[in-house]
Coordinates of C-alpha atoms and ligand atoms in Angstrom, one line a residue:
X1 CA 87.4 110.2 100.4
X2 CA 84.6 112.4 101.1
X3 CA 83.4 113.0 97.4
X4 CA 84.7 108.9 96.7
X5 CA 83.2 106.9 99.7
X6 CA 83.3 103.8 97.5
X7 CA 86.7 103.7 96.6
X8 CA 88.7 100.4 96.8
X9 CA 84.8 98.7 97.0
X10 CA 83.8 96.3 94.6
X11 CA 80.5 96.7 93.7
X12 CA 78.8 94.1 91.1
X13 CA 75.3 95.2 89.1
X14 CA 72.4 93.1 87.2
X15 CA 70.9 95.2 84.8
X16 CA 68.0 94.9 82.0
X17 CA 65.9 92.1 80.8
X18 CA 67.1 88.2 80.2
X19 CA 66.0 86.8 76.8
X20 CA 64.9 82.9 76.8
X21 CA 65.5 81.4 73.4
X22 CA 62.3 79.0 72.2
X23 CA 64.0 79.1 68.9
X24 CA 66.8 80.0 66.8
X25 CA 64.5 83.5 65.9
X26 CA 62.3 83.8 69.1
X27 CA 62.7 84.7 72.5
X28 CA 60.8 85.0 75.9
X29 CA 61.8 88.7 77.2
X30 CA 60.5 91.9 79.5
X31 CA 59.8 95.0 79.4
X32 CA 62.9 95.8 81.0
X33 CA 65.2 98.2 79.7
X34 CA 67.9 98.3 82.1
X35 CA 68.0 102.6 82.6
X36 CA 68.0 101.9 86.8
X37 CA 70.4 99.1 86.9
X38 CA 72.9 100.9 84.5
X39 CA 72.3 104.9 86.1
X40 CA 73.7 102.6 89.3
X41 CA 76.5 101.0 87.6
X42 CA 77.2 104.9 86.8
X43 CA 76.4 106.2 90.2
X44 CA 79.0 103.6 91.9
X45 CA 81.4 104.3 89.5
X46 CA 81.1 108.3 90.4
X47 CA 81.5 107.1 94.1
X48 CA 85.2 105.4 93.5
X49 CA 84.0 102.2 93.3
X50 CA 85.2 99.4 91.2
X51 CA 82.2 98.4 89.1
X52 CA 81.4 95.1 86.8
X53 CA 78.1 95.3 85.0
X54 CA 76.3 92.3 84.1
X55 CA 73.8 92.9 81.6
X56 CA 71.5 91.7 79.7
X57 CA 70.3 92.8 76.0
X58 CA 69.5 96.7 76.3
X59 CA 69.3 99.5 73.9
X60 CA 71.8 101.3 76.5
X61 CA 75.5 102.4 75.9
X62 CA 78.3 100.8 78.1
X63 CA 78.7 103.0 80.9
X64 CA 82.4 104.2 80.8
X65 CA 84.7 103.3 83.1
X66 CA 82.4 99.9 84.2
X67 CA 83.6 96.4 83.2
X68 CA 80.7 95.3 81.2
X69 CA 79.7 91.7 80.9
X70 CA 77.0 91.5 78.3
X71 CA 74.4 87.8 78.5
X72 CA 71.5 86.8 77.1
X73 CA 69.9 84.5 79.2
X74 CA 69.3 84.2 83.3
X75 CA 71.4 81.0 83.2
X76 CA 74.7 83.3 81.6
X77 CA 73.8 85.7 84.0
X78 CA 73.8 84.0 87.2
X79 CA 77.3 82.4 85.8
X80 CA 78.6 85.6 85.3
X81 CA 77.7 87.0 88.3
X82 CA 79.5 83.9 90.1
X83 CA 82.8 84.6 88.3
X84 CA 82.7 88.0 89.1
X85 CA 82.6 87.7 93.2
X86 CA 84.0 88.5 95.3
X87 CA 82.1 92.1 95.9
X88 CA 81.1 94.5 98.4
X89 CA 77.8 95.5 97.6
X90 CA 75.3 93.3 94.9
X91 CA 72.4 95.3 93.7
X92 CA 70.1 93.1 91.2
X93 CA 68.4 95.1 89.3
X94 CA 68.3 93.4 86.4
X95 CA 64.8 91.9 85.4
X96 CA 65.3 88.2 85.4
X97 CA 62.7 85.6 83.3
X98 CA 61.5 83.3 85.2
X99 CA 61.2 80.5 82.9
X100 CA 62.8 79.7 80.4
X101 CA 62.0 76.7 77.9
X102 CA 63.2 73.7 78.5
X103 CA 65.0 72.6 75.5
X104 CA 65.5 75.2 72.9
X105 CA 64.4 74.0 69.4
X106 CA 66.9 73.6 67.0
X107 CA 64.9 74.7 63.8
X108 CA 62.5 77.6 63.5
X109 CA 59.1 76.0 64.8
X110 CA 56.5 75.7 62.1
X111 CA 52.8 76.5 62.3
X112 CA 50.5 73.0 62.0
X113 CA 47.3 73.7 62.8
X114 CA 47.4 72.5 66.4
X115 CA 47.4 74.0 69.4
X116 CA 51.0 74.9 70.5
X117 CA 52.2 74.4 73.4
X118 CA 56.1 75.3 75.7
X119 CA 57.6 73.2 78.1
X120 CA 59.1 75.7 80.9
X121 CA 61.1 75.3 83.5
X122 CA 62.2 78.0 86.0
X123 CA 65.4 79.7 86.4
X124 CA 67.8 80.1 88.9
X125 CA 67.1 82.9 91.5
X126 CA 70.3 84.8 91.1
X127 CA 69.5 87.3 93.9
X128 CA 67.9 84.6 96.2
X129 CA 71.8 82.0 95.4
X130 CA 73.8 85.7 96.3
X131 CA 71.6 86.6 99.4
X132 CA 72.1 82.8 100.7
X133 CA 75.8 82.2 100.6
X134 CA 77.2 80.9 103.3
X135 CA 80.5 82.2 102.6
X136 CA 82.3 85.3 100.2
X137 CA 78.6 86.8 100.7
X138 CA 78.8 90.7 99.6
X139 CA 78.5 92.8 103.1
X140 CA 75.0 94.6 101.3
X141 CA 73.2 92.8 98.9
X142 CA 70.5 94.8 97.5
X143 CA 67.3 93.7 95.5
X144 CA 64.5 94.9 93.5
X145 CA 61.1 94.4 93.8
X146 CA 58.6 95.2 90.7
X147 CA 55.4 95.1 91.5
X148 CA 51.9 95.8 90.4
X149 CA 49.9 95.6 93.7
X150 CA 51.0 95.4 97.6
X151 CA 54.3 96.5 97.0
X152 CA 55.1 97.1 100.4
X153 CA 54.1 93.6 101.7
X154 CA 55.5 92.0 98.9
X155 CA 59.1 94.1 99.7
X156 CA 59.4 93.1 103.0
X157 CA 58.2 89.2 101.8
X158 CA 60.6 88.9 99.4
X159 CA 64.1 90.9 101.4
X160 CA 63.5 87.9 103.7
X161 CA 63.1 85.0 101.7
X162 CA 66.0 85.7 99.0
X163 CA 68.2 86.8 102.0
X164 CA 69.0 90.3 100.6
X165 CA 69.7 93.2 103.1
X166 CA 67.5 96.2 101.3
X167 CA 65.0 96.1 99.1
X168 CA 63.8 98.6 96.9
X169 CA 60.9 98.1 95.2
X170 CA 58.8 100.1 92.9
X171 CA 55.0 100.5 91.4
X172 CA 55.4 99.3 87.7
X173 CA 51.7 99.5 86.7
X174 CA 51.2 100.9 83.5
X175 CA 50.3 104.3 84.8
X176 CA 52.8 105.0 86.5
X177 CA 55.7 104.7 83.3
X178 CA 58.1 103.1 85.2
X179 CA 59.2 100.3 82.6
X180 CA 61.2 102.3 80.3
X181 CA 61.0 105.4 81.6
X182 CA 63.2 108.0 82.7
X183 CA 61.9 108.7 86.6
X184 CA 60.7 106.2 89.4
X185 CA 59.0 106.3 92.6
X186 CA 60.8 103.9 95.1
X187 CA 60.5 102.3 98.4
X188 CA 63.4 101.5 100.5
X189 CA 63.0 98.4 102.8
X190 CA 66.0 97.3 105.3
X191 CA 65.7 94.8 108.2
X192 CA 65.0 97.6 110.9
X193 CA 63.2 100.6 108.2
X194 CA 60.6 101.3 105.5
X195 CA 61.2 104.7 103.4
X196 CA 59.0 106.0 100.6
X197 CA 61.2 108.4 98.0
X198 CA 59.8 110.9 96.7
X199 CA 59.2 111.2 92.8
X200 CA 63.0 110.9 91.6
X201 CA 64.9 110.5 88.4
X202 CA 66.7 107.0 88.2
X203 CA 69.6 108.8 88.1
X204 CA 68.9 110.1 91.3
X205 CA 68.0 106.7 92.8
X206 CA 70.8 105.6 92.1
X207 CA 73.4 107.9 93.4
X208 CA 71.2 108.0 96.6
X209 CA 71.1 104.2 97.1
X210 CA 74.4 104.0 96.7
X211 CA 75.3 107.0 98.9
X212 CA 73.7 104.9 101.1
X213 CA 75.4 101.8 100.3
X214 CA 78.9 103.6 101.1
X215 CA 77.7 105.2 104.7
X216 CA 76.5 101.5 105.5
X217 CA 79.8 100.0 104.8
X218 CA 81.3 103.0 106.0
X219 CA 79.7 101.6 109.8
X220 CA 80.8 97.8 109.3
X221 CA 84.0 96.3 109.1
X222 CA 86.0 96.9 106.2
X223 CA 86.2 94.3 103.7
X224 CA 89.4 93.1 102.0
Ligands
LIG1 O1 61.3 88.6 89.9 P1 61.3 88.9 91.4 O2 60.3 89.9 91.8 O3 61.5 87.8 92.3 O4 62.7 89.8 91.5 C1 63.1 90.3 92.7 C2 64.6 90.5 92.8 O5 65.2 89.2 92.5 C3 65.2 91.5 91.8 O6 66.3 92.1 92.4 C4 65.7 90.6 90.7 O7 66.8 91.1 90.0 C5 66.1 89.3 91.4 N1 66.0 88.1 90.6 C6 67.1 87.4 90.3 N2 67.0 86.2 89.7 C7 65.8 85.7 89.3 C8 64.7 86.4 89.6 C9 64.8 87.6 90.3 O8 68.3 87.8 90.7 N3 65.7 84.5 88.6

């Protein structure tokens, strides 16, 4: 139990970018490429846990011993995230789009000679839907924050309005080779504490978060 602390937990993970077709050949994506949501899917599984994956198009292998659920767009995402809660702990690391268009064209779009133009429309915030539930909420749900500038304001800002319990949000300015790289430098934000990580591999983010995920639902109640 010691070296498992997450067994018999079900913990549920969003991972890499959404794509947003405009077309039947193009797509609105991110420079996401899902190493820190899938080294957590890992880490979790390591700790016992039950883990489903819900990903989005990566360049990653299936972690083993993970139920993998593989989407395309933030709308198949959120709905596979609904089908697969009940969970203890949520983490959503996955890099969501915003928009996407609002009616996907049918036929490759042509060049004309005008100015072009898409009509967006936002997505659902999965996190913000997860956080909010009144009931079959996870006991931790666990959000990322990207940012580029005041990423400890914006941390805090957004744990309380898409009702998550922790936060962890990172610096990914192009200097810092976050996107896509191998190592991250994260702060931890919770309702009562702020904690700045040192320099870590996202393989060791993850197995601390979710160290710290199983010593928090270690304290509460356990769920069924
Ligand atoms: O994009 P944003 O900074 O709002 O993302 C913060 C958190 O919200 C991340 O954990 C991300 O996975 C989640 N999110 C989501 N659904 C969205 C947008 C963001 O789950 N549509």
């Amino acid at each position: 139990l010691i070296k498992r602390p997450l067994l018999g937990r079900h913990v549920l993970v969003t991972s890499g970018p959404t794509h947003e077709p405009i077309d039947p050949v193009r797509y609105i994506a991110n420079r996401s490429s899902g190493k820190q949501g899938h080294a957590i899917a890992r880490a979790a599984a390591g700790l016992g846990a039950r883990v489903t994956l819900v990903t989005g198009p990566v360049a990653l292998p299936d972690p083993q011993g993970v139920d993998v659920v593989h989407v395309e767009t933030a709308q198949e995402m959120f709905r596979a995230v609904e089908r697969n809660l009940p969970a203890d702990v949520a983490v959503f690391a996955a890099a969501v789009a915003d928009w996407r268009t609002a009616a996907e064209a049918q036929q490759k779009l042509k060049k004309s000679g005008d100015k072009p133009s898409l009509d967006l429309v936002e997505n659902p915030d999965i996190l913000g839907n997860v956080g909010k539930l009144r009931s079959g909420r996870p006991l931790l749900v666990i959000g990322f924050a990207a940012e580029t500038a005041n990423v400890a304001g914006e941390a805090a800002r957004k744990r309380k309005s898409k009702g998550a319990d922790w936060i962890v949000a990172n610096d990914v300015s192009a200097p810092t080779g976050t996107f896509g790289g191998d190592s991250n430098t994260v702060r931890l934000v919770t309702a009562d504490s702020a904690e700045d990580w040192p320099p870590l591999s996202k393989d060791e983010v993850a197995l601390r978060l979710m160290q710290r995920a199983a010593e928090h639902l270690g304290r509460g109640a356990a769920a069924a």
